[in-house]
mmCIF file of C-alpha atoms in Angstrom:
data_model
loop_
_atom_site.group_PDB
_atom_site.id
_atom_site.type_symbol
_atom_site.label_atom_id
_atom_site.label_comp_id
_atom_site.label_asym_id
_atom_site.label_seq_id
_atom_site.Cartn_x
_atom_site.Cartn_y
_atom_site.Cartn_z
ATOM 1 C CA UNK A 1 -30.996 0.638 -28.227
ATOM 2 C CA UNK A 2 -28.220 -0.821 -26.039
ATOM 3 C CA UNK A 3 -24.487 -1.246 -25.277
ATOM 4 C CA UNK A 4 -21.112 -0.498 -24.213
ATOM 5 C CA UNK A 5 -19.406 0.584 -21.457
ATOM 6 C CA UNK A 6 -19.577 4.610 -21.056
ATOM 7 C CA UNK A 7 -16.919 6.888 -22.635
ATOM 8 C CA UNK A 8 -15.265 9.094 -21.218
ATOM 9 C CA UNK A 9 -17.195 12.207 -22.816
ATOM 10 C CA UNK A 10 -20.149 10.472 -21.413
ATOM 11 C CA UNK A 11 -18.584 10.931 -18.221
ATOM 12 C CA UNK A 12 -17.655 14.337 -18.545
ATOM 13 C CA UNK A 13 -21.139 15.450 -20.027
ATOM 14 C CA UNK A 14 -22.875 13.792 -16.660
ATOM 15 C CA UNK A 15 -20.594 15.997 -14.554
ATOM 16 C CA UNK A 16 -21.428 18.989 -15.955
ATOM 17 C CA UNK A 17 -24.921 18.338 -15.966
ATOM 18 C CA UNK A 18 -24.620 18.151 -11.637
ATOM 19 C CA UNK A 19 -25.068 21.893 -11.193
ATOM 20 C CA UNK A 20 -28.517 21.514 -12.898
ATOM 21 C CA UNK A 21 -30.038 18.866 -11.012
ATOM 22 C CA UNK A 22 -28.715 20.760 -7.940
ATOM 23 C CA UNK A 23 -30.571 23.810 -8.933
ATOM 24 C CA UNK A 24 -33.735 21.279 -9.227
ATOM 25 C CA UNK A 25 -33.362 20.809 -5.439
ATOM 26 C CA UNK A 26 -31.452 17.248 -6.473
ATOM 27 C CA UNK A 27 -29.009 16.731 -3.913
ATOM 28 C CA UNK A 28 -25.176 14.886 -4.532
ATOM 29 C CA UNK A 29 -22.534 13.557 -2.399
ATOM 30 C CA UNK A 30 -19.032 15.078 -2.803
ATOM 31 C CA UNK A 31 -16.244 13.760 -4.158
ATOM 32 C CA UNK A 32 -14.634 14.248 -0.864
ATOM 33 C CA UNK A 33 -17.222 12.240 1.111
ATOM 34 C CA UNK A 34 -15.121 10.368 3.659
ATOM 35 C CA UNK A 35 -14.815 6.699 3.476
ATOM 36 C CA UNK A 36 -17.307 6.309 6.449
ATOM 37 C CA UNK A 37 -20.358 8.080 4.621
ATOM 38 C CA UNK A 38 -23.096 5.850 4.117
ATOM 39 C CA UNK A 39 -24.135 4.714 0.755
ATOM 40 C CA UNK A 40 -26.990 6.352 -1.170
ATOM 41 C CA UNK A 41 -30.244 4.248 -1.350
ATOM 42 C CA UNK A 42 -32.874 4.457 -3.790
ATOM 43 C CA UNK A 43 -35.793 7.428 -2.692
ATOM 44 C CA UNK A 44 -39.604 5.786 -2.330
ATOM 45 C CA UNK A 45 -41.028 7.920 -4.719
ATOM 46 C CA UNK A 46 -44.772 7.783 -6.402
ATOM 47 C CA UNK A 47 -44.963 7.569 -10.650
ATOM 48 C CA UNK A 48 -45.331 11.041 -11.143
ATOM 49 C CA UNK A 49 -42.424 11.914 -9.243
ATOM 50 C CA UNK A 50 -40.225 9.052 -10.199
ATOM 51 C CA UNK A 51 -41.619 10.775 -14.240
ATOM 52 C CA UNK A 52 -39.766 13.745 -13.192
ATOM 53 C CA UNK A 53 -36.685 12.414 -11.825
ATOM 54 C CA UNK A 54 -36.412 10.270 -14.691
ATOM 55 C CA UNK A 55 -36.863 13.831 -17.530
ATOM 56 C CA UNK A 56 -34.131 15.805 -15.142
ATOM 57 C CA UNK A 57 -31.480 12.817 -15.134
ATOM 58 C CA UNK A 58 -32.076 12.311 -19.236
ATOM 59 C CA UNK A 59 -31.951 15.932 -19.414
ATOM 60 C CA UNK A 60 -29.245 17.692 -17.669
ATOM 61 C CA UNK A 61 -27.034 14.031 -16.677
ATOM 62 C CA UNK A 62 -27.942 12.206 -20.342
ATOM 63 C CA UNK A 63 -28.298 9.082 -17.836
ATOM 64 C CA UNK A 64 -31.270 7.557 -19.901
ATOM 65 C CA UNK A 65 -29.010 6.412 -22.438
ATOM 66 C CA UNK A 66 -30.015 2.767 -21.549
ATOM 67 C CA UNK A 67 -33.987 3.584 -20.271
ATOM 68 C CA UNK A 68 -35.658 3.640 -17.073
ATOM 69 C CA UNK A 69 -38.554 2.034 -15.293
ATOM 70 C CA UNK A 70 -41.025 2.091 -12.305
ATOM 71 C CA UNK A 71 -40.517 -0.509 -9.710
ATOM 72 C CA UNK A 72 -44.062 0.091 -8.784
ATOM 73 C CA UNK A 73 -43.281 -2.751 -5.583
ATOM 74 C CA UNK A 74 -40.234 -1.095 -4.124
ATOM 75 C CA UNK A 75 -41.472 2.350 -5.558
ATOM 76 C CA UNK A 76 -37.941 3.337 -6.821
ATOM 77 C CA UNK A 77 -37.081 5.103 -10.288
ATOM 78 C CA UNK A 78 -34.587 1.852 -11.963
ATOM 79 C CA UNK A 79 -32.182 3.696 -14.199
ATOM 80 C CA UNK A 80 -30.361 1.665 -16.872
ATOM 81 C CA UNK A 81 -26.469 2.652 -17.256
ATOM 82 C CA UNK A 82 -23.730 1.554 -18.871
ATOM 83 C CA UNK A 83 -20.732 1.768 -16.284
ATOM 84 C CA UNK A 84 -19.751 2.464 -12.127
ATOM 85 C CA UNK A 85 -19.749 5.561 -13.108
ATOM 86 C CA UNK A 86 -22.995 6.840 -14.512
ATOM 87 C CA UNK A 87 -24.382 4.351 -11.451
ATOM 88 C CA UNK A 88 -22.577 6.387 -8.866
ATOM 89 C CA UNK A 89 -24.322 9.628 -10.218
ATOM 90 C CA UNK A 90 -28.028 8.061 -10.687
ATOM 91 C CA UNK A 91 -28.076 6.522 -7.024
ATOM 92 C CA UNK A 92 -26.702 10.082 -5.554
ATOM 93 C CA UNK A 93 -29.663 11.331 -7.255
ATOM 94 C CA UNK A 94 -31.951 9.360 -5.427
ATOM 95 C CA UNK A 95 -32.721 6.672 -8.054
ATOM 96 C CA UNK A 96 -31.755 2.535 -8.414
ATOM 97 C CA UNK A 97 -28.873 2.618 -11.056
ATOM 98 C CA UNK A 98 -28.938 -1.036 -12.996
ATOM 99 C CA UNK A 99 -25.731 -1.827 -15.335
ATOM 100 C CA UNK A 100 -26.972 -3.243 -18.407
ATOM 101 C CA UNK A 101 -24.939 -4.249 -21.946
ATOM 102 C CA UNK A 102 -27.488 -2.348 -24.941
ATOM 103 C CA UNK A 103 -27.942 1.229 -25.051
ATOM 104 C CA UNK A 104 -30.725 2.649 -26.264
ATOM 105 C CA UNK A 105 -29.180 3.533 -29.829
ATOM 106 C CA UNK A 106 -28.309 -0.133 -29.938
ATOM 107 C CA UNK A 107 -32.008 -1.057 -29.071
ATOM 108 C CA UNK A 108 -33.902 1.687 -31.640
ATOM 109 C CA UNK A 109 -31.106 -0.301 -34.230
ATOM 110 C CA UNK A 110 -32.783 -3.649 -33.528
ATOM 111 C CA UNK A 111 -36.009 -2.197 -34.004
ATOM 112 C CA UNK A 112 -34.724 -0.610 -37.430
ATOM 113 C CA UNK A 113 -33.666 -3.955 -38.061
ATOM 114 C CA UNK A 114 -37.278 -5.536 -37.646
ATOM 115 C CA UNK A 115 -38.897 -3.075 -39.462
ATOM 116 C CA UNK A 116 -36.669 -3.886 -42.616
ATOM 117 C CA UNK A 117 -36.477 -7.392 -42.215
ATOM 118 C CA UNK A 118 -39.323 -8.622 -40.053
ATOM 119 C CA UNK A 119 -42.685 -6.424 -41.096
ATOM 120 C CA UNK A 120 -44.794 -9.395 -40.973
ATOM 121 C CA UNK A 121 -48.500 -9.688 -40.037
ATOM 122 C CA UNK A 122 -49.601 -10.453 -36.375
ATOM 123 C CA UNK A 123 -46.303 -9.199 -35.289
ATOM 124 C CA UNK A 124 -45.859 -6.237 -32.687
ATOM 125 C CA UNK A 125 -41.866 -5.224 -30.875
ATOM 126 C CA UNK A 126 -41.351 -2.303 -28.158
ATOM 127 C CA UNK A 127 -38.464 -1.878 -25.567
ATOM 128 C CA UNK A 128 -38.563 -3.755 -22.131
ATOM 129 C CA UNK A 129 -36.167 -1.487 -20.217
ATOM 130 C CA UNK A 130 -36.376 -4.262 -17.427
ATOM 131 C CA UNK A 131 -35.061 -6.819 -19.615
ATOM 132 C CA UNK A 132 -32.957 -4.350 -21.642
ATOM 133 C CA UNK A 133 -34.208 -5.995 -24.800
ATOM 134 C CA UNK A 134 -36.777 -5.265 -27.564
ATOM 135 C CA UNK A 135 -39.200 -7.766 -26.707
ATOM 136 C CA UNK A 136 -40.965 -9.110 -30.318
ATOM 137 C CA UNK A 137 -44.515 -11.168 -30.001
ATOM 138 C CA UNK A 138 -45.818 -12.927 -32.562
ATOM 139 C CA UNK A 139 -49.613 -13.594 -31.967
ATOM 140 C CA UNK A 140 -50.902 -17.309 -33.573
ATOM 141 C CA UNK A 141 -51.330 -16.034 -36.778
ATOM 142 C CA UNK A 142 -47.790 -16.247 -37.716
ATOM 143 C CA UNK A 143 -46.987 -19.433 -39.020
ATOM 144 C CA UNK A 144 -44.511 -21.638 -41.137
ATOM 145 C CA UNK A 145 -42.320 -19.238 -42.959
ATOM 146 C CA UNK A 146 -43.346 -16.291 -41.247
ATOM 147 C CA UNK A 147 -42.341 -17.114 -38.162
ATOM 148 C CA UNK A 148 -39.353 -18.962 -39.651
ATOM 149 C CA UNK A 149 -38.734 -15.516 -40.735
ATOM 150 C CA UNK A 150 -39.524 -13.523 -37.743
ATOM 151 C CA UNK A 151 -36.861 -16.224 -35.947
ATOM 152 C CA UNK A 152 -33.908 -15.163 -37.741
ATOM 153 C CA UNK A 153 -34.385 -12.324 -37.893
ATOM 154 C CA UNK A 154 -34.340 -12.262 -33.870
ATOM 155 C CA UNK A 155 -31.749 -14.829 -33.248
ATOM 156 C CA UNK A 156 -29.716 -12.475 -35.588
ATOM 157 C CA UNK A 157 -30.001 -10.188 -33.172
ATOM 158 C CA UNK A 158 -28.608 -11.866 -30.298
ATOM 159 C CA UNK A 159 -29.019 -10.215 -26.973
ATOM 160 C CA UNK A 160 -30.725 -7.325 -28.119
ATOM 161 C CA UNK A 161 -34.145 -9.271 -28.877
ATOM 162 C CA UNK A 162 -36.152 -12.043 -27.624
ATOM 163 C CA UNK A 163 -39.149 -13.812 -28.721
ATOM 164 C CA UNK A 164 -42.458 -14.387 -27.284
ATOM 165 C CA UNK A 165 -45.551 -15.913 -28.690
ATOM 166 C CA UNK A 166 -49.129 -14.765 -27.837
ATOM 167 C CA UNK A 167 -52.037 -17.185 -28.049
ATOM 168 C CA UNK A 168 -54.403 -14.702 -29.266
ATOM 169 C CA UNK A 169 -54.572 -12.514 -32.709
ATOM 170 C CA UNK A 170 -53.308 -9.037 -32.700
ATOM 171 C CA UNK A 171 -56.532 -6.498 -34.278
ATOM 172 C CA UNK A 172 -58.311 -3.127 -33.302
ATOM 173 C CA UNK A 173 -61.154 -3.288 -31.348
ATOM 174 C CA UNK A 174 -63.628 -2.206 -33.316
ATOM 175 C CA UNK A 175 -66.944 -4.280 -33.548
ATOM 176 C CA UNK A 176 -67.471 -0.476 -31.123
ATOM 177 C CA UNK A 177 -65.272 5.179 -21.287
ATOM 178 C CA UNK A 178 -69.049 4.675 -22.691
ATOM 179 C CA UNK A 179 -69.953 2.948 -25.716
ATOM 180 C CA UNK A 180 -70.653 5.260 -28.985
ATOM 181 C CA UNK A 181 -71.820 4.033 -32.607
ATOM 182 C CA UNK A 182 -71.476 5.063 -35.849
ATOM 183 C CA UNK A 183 -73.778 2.613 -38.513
ATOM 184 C CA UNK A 184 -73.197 -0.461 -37.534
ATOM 185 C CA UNK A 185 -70.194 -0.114 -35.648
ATOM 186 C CA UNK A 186 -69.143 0.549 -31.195
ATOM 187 C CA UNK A 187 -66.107 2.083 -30.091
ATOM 188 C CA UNK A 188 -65.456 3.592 -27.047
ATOM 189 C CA UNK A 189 -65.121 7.390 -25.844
ATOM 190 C CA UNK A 190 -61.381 8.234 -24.392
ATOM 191 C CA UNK A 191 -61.866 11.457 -23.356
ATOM 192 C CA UNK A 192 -63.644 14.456 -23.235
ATOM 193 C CA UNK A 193 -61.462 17.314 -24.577
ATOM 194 C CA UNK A 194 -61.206 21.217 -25.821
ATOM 195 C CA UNK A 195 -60.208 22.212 -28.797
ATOM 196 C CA UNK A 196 -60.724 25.757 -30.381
ATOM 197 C CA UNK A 197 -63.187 26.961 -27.199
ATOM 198 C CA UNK A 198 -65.235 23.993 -28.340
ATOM 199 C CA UNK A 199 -66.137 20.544 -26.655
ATOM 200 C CA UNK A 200 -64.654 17.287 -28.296
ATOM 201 C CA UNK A 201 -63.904 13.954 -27.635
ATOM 202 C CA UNK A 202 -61.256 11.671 -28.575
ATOM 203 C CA UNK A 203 -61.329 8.123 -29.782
ATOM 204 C CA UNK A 204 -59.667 5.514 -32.100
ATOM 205 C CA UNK A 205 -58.308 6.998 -35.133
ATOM 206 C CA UNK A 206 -59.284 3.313 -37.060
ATOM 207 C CA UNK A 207 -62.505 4.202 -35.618
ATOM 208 C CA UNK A 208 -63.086 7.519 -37.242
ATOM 209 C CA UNK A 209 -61.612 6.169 -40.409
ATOM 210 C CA UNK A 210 -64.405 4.186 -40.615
ATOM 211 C CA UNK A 211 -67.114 6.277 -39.377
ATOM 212 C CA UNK A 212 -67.775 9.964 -39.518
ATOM 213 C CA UNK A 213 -71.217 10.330 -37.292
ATOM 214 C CA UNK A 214 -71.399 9.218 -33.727
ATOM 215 C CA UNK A 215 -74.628 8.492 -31.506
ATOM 216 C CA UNK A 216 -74.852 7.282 -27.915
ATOM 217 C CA UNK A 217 -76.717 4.466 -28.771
ATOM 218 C CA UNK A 218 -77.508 2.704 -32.092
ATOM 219 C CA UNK A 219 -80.014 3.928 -34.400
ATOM 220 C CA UNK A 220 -79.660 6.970 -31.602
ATOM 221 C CA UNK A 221 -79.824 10.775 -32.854
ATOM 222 C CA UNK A 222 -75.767 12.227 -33.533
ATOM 223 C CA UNK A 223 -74.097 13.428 -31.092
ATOM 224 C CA UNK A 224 -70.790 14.525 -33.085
ATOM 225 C CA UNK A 225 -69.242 14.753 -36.074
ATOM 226 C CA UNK A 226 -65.689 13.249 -36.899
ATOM 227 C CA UNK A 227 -63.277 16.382 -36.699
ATOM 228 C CA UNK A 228 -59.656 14.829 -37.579
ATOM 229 C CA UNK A 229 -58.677 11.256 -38.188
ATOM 230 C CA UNK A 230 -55.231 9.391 -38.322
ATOM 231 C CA UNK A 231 -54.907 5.972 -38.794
ATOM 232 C CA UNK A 232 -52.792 3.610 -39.423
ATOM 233 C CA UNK A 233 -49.094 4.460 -37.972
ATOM 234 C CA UNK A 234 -51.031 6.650 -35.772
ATOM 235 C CA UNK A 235 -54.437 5.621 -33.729
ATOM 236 C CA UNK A 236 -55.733 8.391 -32.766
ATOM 237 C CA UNK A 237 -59.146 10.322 -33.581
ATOM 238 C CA UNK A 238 -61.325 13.811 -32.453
ATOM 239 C CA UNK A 239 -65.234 14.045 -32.751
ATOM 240 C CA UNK A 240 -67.112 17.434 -32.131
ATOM 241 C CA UNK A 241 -69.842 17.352 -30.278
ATOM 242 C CA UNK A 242 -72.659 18.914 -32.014
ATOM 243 C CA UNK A 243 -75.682 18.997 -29.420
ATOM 244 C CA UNK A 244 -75.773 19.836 -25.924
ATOM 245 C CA UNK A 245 -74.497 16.354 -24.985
ATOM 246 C CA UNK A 246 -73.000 16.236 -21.227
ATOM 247 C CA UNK A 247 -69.629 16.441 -21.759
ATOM 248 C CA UNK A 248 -67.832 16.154 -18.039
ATOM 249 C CA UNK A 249 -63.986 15.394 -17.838
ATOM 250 C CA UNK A 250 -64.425 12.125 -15.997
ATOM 251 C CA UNK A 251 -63.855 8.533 -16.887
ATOM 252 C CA UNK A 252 -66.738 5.335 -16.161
ATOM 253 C CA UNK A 253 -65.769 3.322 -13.535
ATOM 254 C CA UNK A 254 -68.957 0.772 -14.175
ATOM 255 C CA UNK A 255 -69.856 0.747 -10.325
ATOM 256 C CA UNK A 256 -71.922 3.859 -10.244
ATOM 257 C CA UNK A 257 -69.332 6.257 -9.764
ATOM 258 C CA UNK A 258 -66.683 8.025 -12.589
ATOM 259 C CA UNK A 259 -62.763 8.362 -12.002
ATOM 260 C CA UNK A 260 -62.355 13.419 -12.581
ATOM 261 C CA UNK A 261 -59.584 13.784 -14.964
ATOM 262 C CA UNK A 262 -57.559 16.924 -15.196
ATOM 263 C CA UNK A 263 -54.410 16.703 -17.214
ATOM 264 C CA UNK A 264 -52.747 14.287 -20.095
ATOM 265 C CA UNK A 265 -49.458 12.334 -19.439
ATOM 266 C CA UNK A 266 -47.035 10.191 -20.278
ATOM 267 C CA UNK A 267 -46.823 6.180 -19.470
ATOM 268 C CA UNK A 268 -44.205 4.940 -17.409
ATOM 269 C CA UNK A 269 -43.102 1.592 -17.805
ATOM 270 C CA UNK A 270 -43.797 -0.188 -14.600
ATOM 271 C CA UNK A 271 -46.981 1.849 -13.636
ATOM 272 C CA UNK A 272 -49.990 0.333 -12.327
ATOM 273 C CA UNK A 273 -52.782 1.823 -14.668
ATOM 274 C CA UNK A 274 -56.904 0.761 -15.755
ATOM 275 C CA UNK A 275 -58.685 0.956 -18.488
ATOM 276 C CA UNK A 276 -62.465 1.536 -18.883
ATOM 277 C CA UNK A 277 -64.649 0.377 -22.334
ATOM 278 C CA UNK A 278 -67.896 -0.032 -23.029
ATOM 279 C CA UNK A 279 -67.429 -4.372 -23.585
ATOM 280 C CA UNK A 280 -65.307 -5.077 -21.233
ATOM 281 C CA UNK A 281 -65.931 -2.182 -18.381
ATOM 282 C CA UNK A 282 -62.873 -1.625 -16.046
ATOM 283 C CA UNK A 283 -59.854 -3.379 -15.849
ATOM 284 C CA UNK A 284 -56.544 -3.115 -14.366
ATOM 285 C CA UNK A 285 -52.661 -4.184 -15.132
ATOM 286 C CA UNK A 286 -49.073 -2.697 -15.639
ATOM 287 C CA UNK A 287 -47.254 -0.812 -18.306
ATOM 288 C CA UNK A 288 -44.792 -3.323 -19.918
ATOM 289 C CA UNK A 289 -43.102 -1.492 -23.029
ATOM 290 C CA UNK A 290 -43.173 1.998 -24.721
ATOM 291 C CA UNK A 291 -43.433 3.313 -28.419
ATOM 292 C CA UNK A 292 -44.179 -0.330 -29.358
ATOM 293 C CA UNK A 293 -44.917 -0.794 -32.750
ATOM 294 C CA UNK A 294 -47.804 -3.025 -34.109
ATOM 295 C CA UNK A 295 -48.757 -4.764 -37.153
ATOM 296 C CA UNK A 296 -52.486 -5.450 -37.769
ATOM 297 C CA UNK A 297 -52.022 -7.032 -40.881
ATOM 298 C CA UNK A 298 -53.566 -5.463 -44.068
ATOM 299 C CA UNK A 299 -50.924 -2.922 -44.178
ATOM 300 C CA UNK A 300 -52.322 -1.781 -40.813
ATOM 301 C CA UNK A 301 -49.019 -1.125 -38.946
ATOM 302 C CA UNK A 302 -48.865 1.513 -36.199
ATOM 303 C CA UNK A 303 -45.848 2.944 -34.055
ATOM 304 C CA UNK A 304 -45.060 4.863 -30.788
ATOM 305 C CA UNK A 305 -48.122 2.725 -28.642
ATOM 306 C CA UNK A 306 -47.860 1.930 -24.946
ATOM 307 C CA UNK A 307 -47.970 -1.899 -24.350
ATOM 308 C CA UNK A 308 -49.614 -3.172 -21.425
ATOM 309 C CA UNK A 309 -51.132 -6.277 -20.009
ATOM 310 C CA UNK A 310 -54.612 -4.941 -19.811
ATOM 311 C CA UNK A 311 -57.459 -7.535 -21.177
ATOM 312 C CA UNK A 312 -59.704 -5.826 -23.727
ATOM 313 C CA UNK A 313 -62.071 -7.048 -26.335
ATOM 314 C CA UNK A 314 -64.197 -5.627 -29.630
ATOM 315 C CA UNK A 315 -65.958 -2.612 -28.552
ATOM 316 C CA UNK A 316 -63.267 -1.091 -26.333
ATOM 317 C CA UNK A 317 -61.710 0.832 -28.930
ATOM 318 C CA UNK A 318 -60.705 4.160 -27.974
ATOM 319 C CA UNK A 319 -61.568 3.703 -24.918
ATOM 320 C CA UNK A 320 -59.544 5.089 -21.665
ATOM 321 C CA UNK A 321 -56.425 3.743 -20.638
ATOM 322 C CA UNK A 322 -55.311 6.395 -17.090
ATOM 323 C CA UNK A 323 -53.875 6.449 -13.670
ATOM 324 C CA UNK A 324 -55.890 8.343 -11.117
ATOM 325 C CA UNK A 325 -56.911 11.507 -13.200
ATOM 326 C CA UNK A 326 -54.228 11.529 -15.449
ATOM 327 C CA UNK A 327 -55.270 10.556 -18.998
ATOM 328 C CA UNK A 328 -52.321 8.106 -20.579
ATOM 329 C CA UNK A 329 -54.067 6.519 -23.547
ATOM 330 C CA UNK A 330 -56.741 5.504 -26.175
ATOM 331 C CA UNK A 331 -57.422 1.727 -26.760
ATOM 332 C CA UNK A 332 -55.821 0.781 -30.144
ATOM 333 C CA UNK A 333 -56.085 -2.997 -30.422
ATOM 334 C CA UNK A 334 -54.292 -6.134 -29.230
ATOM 335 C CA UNK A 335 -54.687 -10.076 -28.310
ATOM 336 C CA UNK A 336 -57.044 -12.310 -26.315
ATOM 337 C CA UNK A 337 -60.037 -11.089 -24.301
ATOM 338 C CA UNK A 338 -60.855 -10.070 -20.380
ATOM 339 C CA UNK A 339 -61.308 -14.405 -19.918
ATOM 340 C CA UNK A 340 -57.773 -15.341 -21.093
ATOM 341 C CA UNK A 341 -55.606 -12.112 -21.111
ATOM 342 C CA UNK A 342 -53.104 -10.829 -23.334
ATOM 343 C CA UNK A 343 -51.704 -7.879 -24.464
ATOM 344 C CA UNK A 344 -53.449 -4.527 -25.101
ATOM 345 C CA UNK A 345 -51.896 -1.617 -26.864
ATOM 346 C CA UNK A 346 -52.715 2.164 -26.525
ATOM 347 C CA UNK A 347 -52.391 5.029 -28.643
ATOM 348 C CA UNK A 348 -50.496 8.237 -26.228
ATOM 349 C CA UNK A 349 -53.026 10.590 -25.469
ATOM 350 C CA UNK A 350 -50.054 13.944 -25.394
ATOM 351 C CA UNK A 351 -49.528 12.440 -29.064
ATOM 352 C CA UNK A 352 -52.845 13.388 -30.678
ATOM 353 C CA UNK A 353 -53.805 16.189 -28.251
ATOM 354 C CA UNK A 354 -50.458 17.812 -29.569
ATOM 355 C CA UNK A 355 -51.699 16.646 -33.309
ATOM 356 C CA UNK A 356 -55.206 18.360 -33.030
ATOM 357 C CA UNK A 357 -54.441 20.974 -30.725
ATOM 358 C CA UNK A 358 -56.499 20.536 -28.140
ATOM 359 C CA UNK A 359 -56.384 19.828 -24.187
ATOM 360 C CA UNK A 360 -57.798 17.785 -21.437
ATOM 361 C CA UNK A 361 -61.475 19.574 -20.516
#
């Protein structure tokens, strides 16, 4: 998804795009700016505004070309581009402009590339716009010619991929927010939701493929009924309540209190984030890659997950990943547990609230 210097039409399409951003109350420097004028430094700006700046600069400047990411320390937008040029325009804006070699088209290639060559078990590959690479893990699983394999077919890819290992085994977390069961199975409640005028939640979609009645507690009476499913390549799943269950749109925070949520949004790469499951409770960490894609093994592969390096375990399936009351994700699966760490992966909530039609509620 990576590369080159930028064309000339590149440049002409961000100049044209100017007039936008300056309608959007985004503010340039003029090509006439005397020598003397000091040079534009990066705005401190929070996630969600930093989310915004990052849509109106992909979107009337087509300055994403090479991907962005939160520098949640410095609290600066980092915009990948490909020459002085695009740079100029990005820090005028109010962002950190970073020259990198691979574009995004290059880096959505090498990911092309490992899906043909490279779908192997215990495998998992999303873009890492601060290394402006496709990062590809291989959990412990992959062995011997596998991994022989899965080396080739990165090396072949020069500096567009790199390979990490992971100590742990890549599966969903289903053994089983708050904990829910279905037979002999606990997942995890995401978040409470509307759909139709009537109260659902959402969970993990390999959790509804497996179970279609859902009790607080096991052995307990129902408390919904499995209303849409999709799993694998997605991970998503809706239940309908079906008694007068509280239903509040709020998230446990395991030390007596809850975390309101009031909207859906999109990750960031960078952002500081938790995640709450009925196992493991709360935990913390950082976005690290987007639209990741992840092989289970068994044929189980899904694609377009947020990759972070939250700790989760069996049981936290489904459950919440957010940032202050904005929901970001459902747990989908990932390596090594909350006494060793490792990666965790997350289904987007906008994904399957967009699939079932429903919102946030």
């Amino acid at each position: 998804m990576k590369h080159r210097r930028i064309s000339k039409r590149r440049a002409a399409v961000a100049g044209a795009g100017i007039t936008a951003l300056i309608a959007a109350g985004i503010t340039f420097q003029t090509a006439n700016a005397s020598e003397s004028a000091p040079t534009p430094t990066p705005d401190t700006l929070s996630v969600a505004k930093a989310g915004k700046l990052a849509s109106s600069l992909g979107k009337d400047l087509g300055l994403d070309a090479a991907g962005t990411y939160y520098d949640a320390k410095a609290k600066n937008l980092v915009v990948n581009v490909l020459d002085e040029s695009a740079a100029d325009a990005v820090e005028s804006a109010g962002a950190k402009a970073r020259i990198v070699e691979n574009s995004l088209a290059e880096l959505k290639s090498a990911r092309s590339t490992l899906s043909d060559k490279a779908s192997i078990p215990g495998t998992s590959w999303a873009v890492d716009p601060a290394t402006n690479k496709v990062v590809v893990t291989a959990d412990r699983t992959v062995k011997g010619t596998s991994m022989d394999k899965l080396a080739k077919v990165v090396k072949g890819l020069g500096g567009k991929a790199e390979l990490q290992h992971s100590k742990g085994e890549f599966k969903p977390f289903i053994a089983g927010g708050d904990a829910i069961w279905g037979g002999g199975s606990r997942c995890s409640l995401g978040f409470n939701v509307v759909k139709d005028g009537a109260p659902h939640f959402l969970t993990a979609g390999h959790c509804t493929e497996a179970v279609t009645s859902w009790s607080e507690e096991q052995g307990g009476p129902a408390i919904g009924e499995n209303a849409g499913s999709s799993f694998p390549d997605n991970d998503y799943g809706i239940v309908k309540y079906s008694g007068d269950t509280a239903h509040p749109s709020e998230v446990n925070l395991y030390n007596g209190s809850t975390q309101a949520i009031t909207k859906a949004g999109d990750a960031t790469v960078g952002q500081k984030v938790q995640r709450s499951g009925s196992t493991t409770q709360l935990h913390d960490g950082t976005v690290k890659g987007l639209d990741a894609t992840v092989n289970y093994g068994n044929g189980d592969i899904v694609n377009g997950l947020i990759q972070t390096d939250v700790c989760a375990e069996p049981g936290d399936s489904g459950g919440a990943l957010f940032a202050g009351d904005t929901a970001l994700g459902l747990t989908s699966g990932g390596s090594g547990d909350c006494s060793a760490g490792g990666e965790t992966f997350f289904q987007p909530v906008p994904e399957a609230l967009s699939a079932f039609g429903a919102e946030i509620g």
